[in-house]
mmCIF file of C-alpha atoms in Angstrom:
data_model
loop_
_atom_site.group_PDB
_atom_site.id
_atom_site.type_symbol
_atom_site.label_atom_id
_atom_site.label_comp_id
_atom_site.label_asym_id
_atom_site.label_seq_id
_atom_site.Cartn_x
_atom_site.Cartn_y
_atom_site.Cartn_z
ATOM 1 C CA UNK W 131 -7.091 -19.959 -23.980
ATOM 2 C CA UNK W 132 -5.042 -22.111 -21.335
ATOM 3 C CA UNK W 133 -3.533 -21.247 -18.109
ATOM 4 C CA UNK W 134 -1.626 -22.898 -15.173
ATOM 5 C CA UNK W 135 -3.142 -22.180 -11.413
ATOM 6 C CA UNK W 136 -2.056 -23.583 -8.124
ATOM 7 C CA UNK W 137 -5.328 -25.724 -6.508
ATOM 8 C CA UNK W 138 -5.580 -23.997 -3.048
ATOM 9 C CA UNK W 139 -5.448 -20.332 -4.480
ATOM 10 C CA UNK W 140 -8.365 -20.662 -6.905
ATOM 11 C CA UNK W 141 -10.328 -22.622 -4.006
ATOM 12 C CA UNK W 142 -9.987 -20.310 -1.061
ATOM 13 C CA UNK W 143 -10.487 -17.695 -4.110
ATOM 14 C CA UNK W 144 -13.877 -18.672 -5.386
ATOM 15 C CA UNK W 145 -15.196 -20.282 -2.349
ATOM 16 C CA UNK W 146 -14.563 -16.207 -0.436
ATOM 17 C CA UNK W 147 -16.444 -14.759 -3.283
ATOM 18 C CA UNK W 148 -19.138 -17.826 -3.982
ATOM 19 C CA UNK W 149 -20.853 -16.276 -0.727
ATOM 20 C CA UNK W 150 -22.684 -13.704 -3.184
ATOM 21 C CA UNK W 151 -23.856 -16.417 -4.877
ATOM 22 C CA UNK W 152 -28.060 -16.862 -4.005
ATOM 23 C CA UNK W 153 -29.694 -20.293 -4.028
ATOM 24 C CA UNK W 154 -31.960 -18.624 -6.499
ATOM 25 C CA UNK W 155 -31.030 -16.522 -8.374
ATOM 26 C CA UNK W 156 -33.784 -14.390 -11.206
ATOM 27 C CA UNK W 157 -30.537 -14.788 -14.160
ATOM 28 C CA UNK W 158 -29.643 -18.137 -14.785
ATOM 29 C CA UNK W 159 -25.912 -16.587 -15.661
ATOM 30 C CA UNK W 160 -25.684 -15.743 -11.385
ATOM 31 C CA UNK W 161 -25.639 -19.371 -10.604
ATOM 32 C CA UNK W 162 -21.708 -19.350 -12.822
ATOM 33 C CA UNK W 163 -18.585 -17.395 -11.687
ATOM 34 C CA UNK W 164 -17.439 -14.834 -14.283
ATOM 35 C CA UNK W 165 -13.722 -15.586 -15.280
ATOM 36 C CA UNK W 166 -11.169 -13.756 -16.840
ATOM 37 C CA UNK W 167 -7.712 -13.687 -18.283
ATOM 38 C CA UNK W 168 -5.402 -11.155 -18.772
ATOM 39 C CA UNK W 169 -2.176 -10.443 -19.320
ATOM 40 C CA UNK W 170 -1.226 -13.617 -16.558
ATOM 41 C CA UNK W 171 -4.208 -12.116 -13.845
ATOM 42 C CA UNK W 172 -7.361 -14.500 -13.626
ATOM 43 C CA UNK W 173 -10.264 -12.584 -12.250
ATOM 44 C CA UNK W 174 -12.918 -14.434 -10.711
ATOM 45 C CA UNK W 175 -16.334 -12.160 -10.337
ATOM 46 C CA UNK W 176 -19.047 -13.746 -8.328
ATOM 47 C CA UNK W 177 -22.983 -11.503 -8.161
ATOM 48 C CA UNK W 178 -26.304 -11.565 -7.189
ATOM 49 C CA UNK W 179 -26.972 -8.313 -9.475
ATOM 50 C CA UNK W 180 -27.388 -6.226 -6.401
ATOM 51 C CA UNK W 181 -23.319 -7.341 -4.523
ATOM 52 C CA UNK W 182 -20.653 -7.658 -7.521
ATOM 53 C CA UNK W 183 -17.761 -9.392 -5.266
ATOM 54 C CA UNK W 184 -14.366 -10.030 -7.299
ATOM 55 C CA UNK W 185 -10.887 -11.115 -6.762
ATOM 56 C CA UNK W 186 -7.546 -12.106 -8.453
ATOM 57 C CA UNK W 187 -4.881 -14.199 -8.897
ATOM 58 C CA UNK W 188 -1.131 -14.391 -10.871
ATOM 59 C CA UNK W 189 -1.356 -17.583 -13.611
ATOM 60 C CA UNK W 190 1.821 -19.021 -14.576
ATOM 61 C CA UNK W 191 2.756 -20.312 -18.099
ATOM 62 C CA UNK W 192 -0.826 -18.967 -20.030
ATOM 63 C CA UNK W 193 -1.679 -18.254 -23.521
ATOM 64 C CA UNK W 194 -4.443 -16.383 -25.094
ATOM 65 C CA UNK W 195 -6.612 -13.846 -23.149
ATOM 66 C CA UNK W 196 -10.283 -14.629 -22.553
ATOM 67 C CA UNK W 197 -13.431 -14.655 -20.383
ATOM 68 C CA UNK W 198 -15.852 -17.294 -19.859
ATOM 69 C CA UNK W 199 -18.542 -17.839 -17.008
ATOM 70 C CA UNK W 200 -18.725 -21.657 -15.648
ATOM 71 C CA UNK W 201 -21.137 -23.156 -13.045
ATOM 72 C CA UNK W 202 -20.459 -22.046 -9.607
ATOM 73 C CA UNK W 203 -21.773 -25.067 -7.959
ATOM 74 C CA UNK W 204 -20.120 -27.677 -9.964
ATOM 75 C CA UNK W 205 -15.977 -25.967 -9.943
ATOM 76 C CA UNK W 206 -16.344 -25.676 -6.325
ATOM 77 C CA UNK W 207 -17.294 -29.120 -5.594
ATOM 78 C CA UNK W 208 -15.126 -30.577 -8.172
ATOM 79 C CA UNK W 209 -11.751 -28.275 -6.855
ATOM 80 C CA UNK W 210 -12.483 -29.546 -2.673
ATOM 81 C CA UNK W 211 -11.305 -32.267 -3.134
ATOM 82 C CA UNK W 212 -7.858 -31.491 -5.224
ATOM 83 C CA UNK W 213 -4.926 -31.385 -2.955
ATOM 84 C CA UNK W 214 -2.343 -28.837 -3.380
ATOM 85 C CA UNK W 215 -1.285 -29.559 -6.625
ATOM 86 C CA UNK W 216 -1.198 -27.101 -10.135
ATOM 87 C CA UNK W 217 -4.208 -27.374 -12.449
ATOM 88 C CA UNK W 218 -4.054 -26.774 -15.938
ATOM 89 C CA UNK W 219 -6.944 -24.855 -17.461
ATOM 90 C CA UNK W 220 -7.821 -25.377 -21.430
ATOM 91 C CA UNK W 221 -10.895 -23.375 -22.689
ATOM 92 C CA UNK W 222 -12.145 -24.358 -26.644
ATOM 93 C CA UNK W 223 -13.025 -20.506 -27.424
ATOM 94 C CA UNK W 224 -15.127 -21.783 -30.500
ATOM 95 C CA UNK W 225 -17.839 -23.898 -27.852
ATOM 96 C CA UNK W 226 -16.016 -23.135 -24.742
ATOM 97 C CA UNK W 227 -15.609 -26.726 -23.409
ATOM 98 C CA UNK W 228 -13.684 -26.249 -20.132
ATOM 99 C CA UNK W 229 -10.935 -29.025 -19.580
ATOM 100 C CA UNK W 230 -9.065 -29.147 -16.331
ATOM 101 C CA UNK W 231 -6.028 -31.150 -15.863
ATOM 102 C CA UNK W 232 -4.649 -32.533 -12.608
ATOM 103 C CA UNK W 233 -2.622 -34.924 -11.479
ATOM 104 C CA UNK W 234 -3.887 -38.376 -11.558
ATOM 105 C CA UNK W 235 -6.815 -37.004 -13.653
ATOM 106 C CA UNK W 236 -9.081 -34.473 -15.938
ATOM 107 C CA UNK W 237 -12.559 -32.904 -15.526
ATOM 108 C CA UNK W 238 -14.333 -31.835 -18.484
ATOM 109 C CA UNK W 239 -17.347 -29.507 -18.102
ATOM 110 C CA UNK W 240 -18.994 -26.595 -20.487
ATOM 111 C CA UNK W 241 -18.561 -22.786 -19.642
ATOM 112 C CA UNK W 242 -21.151 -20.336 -21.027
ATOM 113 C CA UNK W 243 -20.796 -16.827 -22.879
ATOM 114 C CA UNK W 244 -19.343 -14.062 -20.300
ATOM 115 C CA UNK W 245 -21.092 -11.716 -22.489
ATOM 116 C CA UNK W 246 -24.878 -12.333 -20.921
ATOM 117 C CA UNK W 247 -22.710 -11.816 -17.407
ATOM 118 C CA UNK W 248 -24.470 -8.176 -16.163
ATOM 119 C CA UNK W 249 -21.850 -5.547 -15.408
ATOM 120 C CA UNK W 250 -20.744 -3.931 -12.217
ATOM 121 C CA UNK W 251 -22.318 -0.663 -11.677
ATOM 122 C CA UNK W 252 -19.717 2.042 -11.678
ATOM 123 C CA UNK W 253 -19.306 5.132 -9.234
ATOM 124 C CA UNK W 254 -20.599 8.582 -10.361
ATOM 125 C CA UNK W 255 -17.995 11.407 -10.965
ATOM 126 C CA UNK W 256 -18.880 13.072 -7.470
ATOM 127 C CA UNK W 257 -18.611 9.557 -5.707
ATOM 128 C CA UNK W 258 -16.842 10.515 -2.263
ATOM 129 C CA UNK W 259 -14.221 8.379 -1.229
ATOM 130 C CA UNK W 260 -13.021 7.249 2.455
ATOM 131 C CA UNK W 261 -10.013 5.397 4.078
ATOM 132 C CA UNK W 262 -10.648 3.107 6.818
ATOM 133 C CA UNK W 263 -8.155 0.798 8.115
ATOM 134 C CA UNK W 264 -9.189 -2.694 7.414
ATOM 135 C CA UNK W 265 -9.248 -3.815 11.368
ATOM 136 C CA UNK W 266 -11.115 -0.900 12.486
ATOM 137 C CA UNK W 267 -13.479 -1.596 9.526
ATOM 138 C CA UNK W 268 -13.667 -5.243 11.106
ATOM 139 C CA UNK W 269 -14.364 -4.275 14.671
ATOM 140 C CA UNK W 270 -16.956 -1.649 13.551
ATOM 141 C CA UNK W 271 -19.060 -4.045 11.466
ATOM 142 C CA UNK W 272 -18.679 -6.733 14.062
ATOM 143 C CA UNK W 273 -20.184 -4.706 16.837
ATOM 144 C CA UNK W 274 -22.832 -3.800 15.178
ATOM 145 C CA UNK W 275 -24.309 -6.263 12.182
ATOM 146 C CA UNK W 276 -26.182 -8.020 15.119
ATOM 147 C CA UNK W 277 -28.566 -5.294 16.287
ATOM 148 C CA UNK W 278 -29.604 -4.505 12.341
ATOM 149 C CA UNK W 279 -33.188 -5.003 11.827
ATOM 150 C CA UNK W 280 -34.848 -7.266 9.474
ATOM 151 C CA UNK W 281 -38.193 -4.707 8.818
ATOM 152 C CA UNK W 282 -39.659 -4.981 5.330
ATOM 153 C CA UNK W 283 -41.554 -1.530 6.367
ATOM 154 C CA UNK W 284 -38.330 0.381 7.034
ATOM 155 C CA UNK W 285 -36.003 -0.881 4.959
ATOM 156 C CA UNK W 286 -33.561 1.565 6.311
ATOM 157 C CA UNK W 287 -32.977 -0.470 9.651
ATOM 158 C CA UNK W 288 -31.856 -3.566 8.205
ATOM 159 C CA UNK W 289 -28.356 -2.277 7.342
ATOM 160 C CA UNK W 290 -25.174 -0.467 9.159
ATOM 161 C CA UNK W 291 -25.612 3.480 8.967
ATOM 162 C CA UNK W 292 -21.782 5.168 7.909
ATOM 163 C CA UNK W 293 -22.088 8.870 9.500
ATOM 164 C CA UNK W 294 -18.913 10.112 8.477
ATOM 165 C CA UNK W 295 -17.253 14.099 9.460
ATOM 166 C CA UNK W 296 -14.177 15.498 9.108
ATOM 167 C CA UNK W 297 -13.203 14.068 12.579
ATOM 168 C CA UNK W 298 -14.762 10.680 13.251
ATOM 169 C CA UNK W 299 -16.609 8.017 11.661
ATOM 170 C CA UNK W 300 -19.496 6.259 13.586
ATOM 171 C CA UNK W 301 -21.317 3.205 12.273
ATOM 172 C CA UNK W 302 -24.911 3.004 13.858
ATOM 173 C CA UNK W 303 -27.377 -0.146 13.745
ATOM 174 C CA UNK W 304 -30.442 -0.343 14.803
ATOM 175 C CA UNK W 305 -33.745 -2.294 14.907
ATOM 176 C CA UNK W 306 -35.848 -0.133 17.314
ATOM 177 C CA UNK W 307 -34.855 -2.503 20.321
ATOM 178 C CA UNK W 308 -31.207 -2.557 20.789
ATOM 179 C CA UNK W 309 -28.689 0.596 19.293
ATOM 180 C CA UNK W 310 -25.403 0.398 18.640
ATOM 181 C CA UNK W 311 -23.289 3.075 18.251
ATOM 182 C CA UNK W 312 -19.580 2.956 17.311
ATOM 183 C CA UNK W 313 -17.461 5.874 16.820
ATOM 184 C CA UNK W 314 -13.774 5.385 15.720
ATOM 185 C CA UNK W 315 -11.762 8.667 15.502
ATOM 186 C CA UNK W 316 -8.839 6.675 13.511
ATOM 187 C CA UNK W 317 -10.319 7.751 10.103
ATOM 188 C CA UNK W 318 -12.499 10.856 8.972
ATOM 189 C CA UNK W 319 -13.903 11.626 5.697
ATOM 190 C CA UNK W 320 -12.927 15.147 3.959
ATOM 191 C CA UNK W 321 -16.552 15.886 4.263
ATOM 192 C CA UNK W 322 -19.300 15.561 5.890
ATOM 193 C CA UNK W 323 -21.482 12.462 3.929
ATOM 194 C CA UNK W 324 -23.446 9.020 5.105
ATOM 195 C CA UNK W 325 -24.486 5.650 3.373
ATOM 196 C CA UNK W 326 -26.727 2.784 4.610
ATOM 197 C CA UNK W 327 -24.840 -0.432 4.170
ATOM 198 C CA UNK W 328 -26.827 -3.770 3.621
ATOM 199 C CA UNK W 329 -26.737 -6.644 6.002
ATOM 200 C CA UNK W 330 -25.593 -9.076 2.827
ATOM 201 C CA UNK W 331 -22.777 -7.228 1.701
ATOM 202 C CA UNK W 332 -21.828 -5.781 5.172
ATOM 203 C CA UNK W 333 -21.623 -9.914 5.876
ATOM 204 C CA UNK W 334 -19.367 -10.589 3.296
ATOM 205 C CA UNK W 335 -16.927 -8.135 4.008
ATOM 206 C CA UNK W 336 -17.068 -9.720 7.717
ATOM 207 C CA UNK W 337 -15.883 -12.435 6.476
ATOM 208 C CA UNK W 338 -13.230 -11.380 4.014
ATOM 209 C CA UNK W 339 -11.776 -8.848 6.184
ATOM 210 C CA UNK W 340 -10.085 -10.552 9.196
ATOM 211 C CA UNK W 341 -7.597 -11.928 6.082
ATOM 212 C CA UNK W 342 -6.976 -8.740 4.654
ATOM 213 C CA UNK W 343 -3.918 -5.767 5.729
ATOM 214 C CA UNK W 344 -3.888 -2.668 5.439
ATOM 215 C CA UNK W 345 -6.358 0.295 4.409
ATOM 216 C CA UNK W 346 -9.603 -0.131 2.832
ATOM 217 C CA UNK W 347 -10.528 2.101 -0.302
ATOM 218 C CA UNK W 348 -14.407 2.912 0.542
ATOM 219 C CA UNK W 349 -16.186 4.824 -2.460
ATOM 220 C CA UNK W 350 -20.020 5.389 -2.744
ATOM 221 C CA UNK W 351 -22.413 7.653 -4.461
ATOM 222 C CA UNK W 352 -26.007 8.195 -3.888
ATOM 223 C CA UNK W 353 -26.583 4.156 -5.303
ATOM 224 C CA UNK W 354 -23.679 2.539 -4.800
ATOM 225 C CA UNK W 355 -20.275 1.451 -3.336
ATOM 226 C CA UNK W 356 -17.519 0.182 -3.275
ATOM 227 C CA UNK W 357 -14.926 -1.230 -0.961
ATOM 228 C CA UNK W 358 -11.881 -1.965 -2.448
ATOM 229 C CA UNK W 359 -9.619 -4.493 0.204
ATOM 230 C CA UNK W 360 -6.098 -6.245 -0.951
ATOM 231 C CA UNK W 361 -7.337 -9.058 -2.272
ATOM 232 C CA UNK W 362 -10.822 -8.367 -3.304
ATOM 233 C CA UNK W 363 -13.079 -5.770 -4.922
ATOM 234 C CA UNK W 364 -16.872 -5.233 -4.067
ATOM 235 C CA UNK W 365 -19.624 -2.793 -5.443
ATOM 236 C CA UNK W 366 -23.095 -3.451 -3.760
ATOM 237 C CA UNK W 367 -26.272 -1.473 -4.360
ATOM 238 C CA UNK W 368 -26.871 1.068 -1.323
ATOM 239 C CA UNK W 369 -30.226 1.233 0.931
ATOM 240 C CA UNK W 370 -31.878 4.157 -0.041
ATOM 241 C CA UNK W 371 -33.683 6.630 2.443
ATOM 242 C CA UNK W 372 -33.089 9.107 5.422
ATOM 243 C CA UNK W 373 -31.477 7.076 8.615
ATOM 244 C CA UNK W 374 -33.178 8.233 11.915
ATOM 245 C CA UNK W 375 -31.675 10.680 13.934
ATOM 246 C CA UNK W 376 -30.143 8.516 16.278
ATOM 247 C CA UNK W 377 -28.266 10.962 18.469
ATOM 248 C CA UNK W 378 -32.090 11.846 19.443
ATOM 249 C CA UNK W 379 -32.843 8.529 20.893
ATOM 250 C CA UNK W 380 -29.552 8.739 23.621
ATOM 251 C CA UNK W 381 -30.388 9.563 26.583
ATOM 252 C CA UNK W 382 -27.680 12.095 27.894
ATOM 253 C CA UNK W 383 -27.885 11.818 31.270
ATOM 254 C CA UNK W 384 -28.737 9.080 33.376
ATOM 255 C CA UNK W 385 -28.025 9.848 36.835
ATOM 256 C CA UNK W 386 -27.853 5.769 37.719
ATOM 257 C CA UNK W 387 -24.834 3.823 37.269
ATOM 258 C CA UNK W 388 -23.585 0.112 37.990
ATOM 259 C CA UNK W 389 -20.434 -1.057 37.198
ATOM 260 C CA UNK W 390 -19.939 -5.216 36.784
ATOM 261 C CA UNK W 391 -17.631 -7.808 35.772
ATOM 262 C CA UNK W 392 -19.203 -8.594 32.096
ATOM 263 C CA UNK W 393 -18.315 -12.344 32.013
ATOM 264 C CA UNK W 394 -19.623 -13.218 35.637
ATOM 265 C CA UNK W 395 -23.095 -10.697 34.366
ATOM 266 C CA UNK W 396 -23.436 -13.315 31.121
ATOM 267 C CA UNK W 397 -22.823 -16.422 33.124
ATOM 268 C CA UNK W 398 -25.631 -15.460 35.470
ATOM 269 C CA UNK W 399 -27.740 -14.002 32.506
ATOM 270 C CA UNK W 400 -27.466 -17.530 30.870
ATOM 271 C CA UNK W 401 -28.753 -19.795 34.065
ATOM 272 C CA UNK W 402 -31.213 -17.160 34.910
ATOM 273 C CA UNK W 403 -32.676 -16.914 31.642
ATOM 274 C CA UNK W 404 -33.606 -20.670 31.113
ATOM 275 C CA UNK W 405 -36.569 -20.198 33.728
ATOM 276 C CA UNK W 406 -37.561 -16.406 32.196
ATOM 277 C CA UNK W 407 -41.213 -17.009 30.054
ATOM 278 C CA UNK W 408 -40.683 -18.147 26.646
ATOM 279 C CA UNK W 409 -42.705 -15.551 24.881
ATOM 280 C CA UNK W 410 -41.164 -12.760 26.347
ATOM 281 C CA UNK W 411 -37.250 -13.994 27.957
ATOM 282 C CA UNK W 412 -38.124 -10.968 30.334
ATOM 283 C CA UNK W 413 -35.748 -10.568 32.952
ATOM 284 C CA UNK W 414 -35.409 -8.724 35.801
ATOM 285 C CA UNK W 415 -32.818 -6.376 36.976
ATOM 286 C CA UNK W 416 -32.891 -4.984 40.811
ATOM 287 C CA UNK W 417 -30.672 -2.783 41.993
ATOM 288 C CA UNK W 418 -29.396 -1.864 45.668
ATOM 289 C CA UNK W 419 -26.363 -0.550 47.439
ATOM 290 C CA UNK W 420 -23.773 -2.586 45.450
ATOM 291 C CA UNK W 421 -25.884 -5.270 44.453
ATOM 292 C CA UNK W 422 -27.121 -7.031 41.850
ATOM 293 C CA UNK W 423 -30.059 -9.398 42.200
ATOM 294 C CA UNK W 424 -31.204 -10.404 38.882
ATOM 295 C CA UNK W 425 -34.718 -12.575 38.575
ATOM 296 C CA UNK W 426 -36.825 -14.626 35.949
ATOM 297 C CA UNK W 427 -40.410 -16.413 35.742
ATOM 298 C CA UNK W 428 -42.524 -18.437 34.335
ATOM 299 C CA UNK W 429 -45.563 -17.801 35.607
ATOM 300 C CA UNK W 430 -47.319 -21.100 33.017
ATOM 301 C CA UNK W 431 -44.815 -23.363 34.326
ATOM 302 C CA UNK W 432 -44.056 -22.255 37.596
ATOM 303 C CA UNK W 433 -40.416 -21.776 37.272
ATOM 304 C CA UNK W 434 -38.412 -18.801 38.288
ATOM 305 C CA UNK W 435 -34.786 -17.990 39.501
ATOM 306 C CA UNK W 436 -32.241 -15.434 41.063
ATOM 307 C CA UNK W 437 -29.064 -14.662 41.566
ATOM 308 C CA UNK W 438 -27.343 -11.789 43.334
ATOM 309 C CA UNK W 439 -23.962 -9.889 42.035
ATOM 310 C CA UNK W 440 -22.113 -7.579 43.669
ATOM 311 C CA UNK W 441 -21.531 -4.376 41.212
ATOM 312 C CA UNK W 442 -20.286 -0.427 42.190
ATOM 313 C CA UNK W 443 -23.695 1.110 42.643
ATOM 314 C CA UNK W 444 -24.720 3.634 45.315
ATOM 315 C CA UNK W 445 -28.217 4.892 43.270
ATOM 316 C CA UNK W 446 -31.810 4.710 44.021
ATOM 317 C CA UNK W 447 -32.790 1.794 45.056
ATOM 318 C CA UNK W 448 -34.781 0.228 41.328
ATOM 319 C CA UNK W 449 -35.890 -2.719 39.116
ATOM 320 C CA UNK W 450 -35.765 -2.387 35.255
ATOM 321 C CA UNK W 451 -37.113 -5.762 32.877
ATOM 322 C CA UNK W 452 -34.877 -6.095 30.029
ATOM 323 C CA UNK W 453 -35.197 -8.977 26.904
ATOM 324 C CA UNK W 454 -32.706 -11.640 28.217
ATOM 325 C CA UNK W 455 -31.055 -12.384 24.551
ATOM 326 C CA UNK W 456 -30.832 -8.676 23.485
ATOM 327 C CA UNK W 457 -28.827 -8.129 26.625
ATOM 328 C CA UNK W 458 -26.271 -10.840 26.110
ATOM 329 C CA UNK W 459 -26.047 -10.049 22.429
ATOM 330 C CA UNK W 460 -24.796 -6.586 23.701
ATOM 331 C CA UNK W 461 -22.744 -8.044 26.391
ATOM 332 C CA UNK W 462 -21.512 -10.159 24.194
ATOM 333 C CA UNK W 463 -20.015 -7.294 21.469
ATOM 334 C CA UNK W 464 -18.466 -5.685 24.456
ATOM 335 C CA UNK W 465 -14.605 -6.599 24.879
ATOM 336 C CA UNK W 466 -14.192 -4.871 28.077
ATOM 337 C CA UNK W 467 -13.764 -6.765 31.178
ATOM 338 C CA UNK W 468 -16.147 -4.289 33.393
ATOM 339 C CA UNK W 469 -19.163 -2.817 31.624
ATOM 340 C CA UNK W 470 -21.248 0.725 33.180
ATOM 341 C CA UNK W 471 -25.158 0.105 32.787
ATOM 342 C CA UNK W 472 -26.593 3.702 32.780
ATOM 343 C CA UNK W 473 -29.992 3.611 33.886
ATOM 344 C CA UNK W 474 -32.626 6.928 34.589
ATOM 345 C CA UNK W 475 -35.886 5.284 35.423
ATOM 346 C CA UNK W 476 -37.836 1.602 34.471
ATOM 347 C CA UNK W 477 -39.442 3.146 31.118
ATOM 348 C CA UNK W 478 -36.366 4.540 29.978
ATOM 349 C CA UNK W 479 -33.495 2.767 28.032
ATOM 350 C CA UNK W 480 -30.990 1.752 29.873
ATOM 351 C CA UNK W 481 -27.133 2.131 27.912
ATOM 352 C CA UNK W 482 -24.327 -0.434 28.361
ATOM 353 C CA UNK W 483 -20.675 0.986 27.540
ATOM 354 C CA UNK W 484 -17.371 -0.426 27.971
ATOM 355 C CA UNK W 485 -15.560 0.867 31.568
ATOM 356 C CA UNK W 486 -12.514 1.386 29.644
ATOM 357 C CA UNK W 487 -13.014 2.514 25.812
ATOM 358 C CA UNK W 488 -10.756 1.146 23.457
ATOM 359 C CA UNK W 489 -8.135 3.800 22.036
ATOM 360 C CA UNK W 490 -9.709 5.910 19.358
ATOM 361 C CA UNK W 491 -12.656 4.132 20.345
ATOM 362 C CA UNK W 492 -15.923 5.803 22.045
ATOM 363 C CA UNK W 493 -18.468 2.699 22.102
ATOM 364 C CA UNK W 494 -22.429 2.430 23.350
ATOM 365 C CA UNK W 495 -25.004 0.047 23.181
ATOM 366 C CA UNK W 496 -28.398 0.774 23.892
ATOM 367 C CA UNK W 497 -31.390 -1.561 25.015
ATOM 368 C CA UNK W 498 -35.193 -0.598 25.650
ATOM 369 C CA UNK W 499 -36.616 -1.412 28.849
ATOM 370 C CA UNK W 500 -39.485 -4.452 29.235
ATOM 371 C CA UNK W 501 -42.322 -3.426 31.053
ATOM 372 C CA UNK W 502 -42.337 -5.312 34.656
ATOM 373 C CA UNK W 503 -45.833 -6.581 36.177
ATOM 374 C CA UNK W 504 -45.060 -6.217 39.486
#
């Protein structure tokens, strides 16, 4: 078996997938990529036997069909530092001794058996199957892989909830702190169905997807799915279990509103922040007639801070203690330049949501107060 592959491709190829790859892995085959030739397409397969993440690329001038796995660790290292440059692949099917050709040089290394490689898990016949475009898939995962949970009790939290209708699809994390709830009315399912995505594979495809055009294929049973993007191919094991009603947990009216610039509210979140206590990063949010004044201390160190803002507000006059770094986390997923903090009382949560929603966007973030001493 022999092929001819350009350097760069098969780099930027294996390294995207090679992010499956654990450190340790329970198979000794999972430390290899999974390689295959056919018909002038070499497949490159990457797992951790829960995330199956594959790709392809065209070969020019190749003979013989064939698989083989070979060690993840040493192909990447060796192909970083290969310039642009064509490589010429040689396999020895009889004790598959890889030889790689370049220009000023050769590597030689040993492949192993593809046949110990575990398979892909495949979709059952009632798998239901979803079209999301890939940048609204991107902005959905983005806003909300950061308020997953990482709870070995309730493994349900520590992925991204799919709620999909006929009209809308929302993508929900949270981790009993911080919500996040994004609704995108640009895709629908044909029925009413929800997964739990994992906070691994809902990674990689944060990573693969900025690269990637067009529509992406999403198909899932009651185990698995799939997410099939241009260039690349995933199956990944499901969380299993019943997602909280999280629609329960809004509050649907809160009678107290400020509106403020979000950049100049995470600038003084930051300063103020550095002098809230350590164990807690409580901060303190008071509000008056268009104002702002937002307060920190450390009580074992005798530090504190403020800093007023003016923001539209013509409420009750009140104070609410928030977690400093859960509040610029949300902040920070917000793209808006003016954010609307919706507050009812000091022990209820208080929800952040852009002034201006995106199109075909309807956004909210939700944080749970801190209980102030004062």
């Amino acid at each position: 078996m022999k092929f001819i592959v350009s350097s760069t491709a098969l780099f930027s190829h294996l390294q995207a997938i090679s992010r499956v790859i654990n450190s340790k892995n329970s198979l000794p085959i999972l430390d290899c990529f999974l390689i295959e030739l056919q018909d002038g397409t070499l497949s490159m397969t990457a797992s951790d036997n829960e995330t199956t993440l594959s790709t392809s690329i065209e070969v020019s001038d190749y003979e013989e069909d064939g698989r083989f796995a070979v060690s993840s660790k040493t192909l990447l290292e060796a192909l970083k530092e290969i310039p642009e440059q064509p490589l010429s692949f040689q396999i020895n099917s009889s004790n598959l001794e890889i030889t790689v050709q370049y220009q000023n040089g050769k590597y030689s290394l040993m492949g192993q058996s593809a046949d110990e490689y575990p398979q892909a898990s495949e979709l059952n016949e009632g798998a239901v199957q979803v079209v999301m475009g890939a940048d609204i898939l991107t902005t959905g995962i983005n806003r909300s892989l950061f308020a997953t949970a990482d709870d070995e009790l309730r493994p349900v939290m520590n992925g991204i909830y799919f709620d999909i209708t006929t009209e809308d699809i929302t993508l929900v994390a949270s981790d009993g702190h911080k919500l996040v709830r994004n609704k995108t009315y640009a895709a629908h399912g044909e029925e009413k169905a929800a997964f739990i995505l994992p906070k691994k594979p809902a990674n990689l495809l944060k990573n693969l997807l900025p690269k990637e055009q067009g529509d992406v294929q999403i198909g899932f049973d009651d185990r698995n799915a799939t997410f099939t993007l241009e260039n690349y191919r995933m199956v990944c094991r499901l969380i299993e279990g019943r997602y909280p009603n999280y629609n329960s947990v809004i509050p649907q009216n809160n009678p107290h509103k400020a509106i403020i610039d979000r950049a100049s509210f995470i600038s003084a979140l930051r300063r103020v922040s550095v002098f809230s206590s350590q164990a807690s990063s409580l901060i303190k949010l008071s509000l008056s007639e268009n104002m702002m004044k937002i307060s920190a201390q450390d009580i074992d160190f005798s530090t504190s801070a403020e800093e007023s803002l003016i923001c539209q507000y013509d409420g009750n006059a009140m104070s609410i203690g928030f977690k400093s770094s859960f509040l610029i986390d949300i902040l920070n997923n917000i793209a808006s330049q003016n954010v609307i903090i919706e507050l009812a009382d000091p022990s209820r949560a208080g929800v952040v949501v852009p002034e201006e929603q995106e199109e075909n966007e309807d956004l909210l973030m939700l944080l749970m107060p801190m209980m102030l001493n004062d």
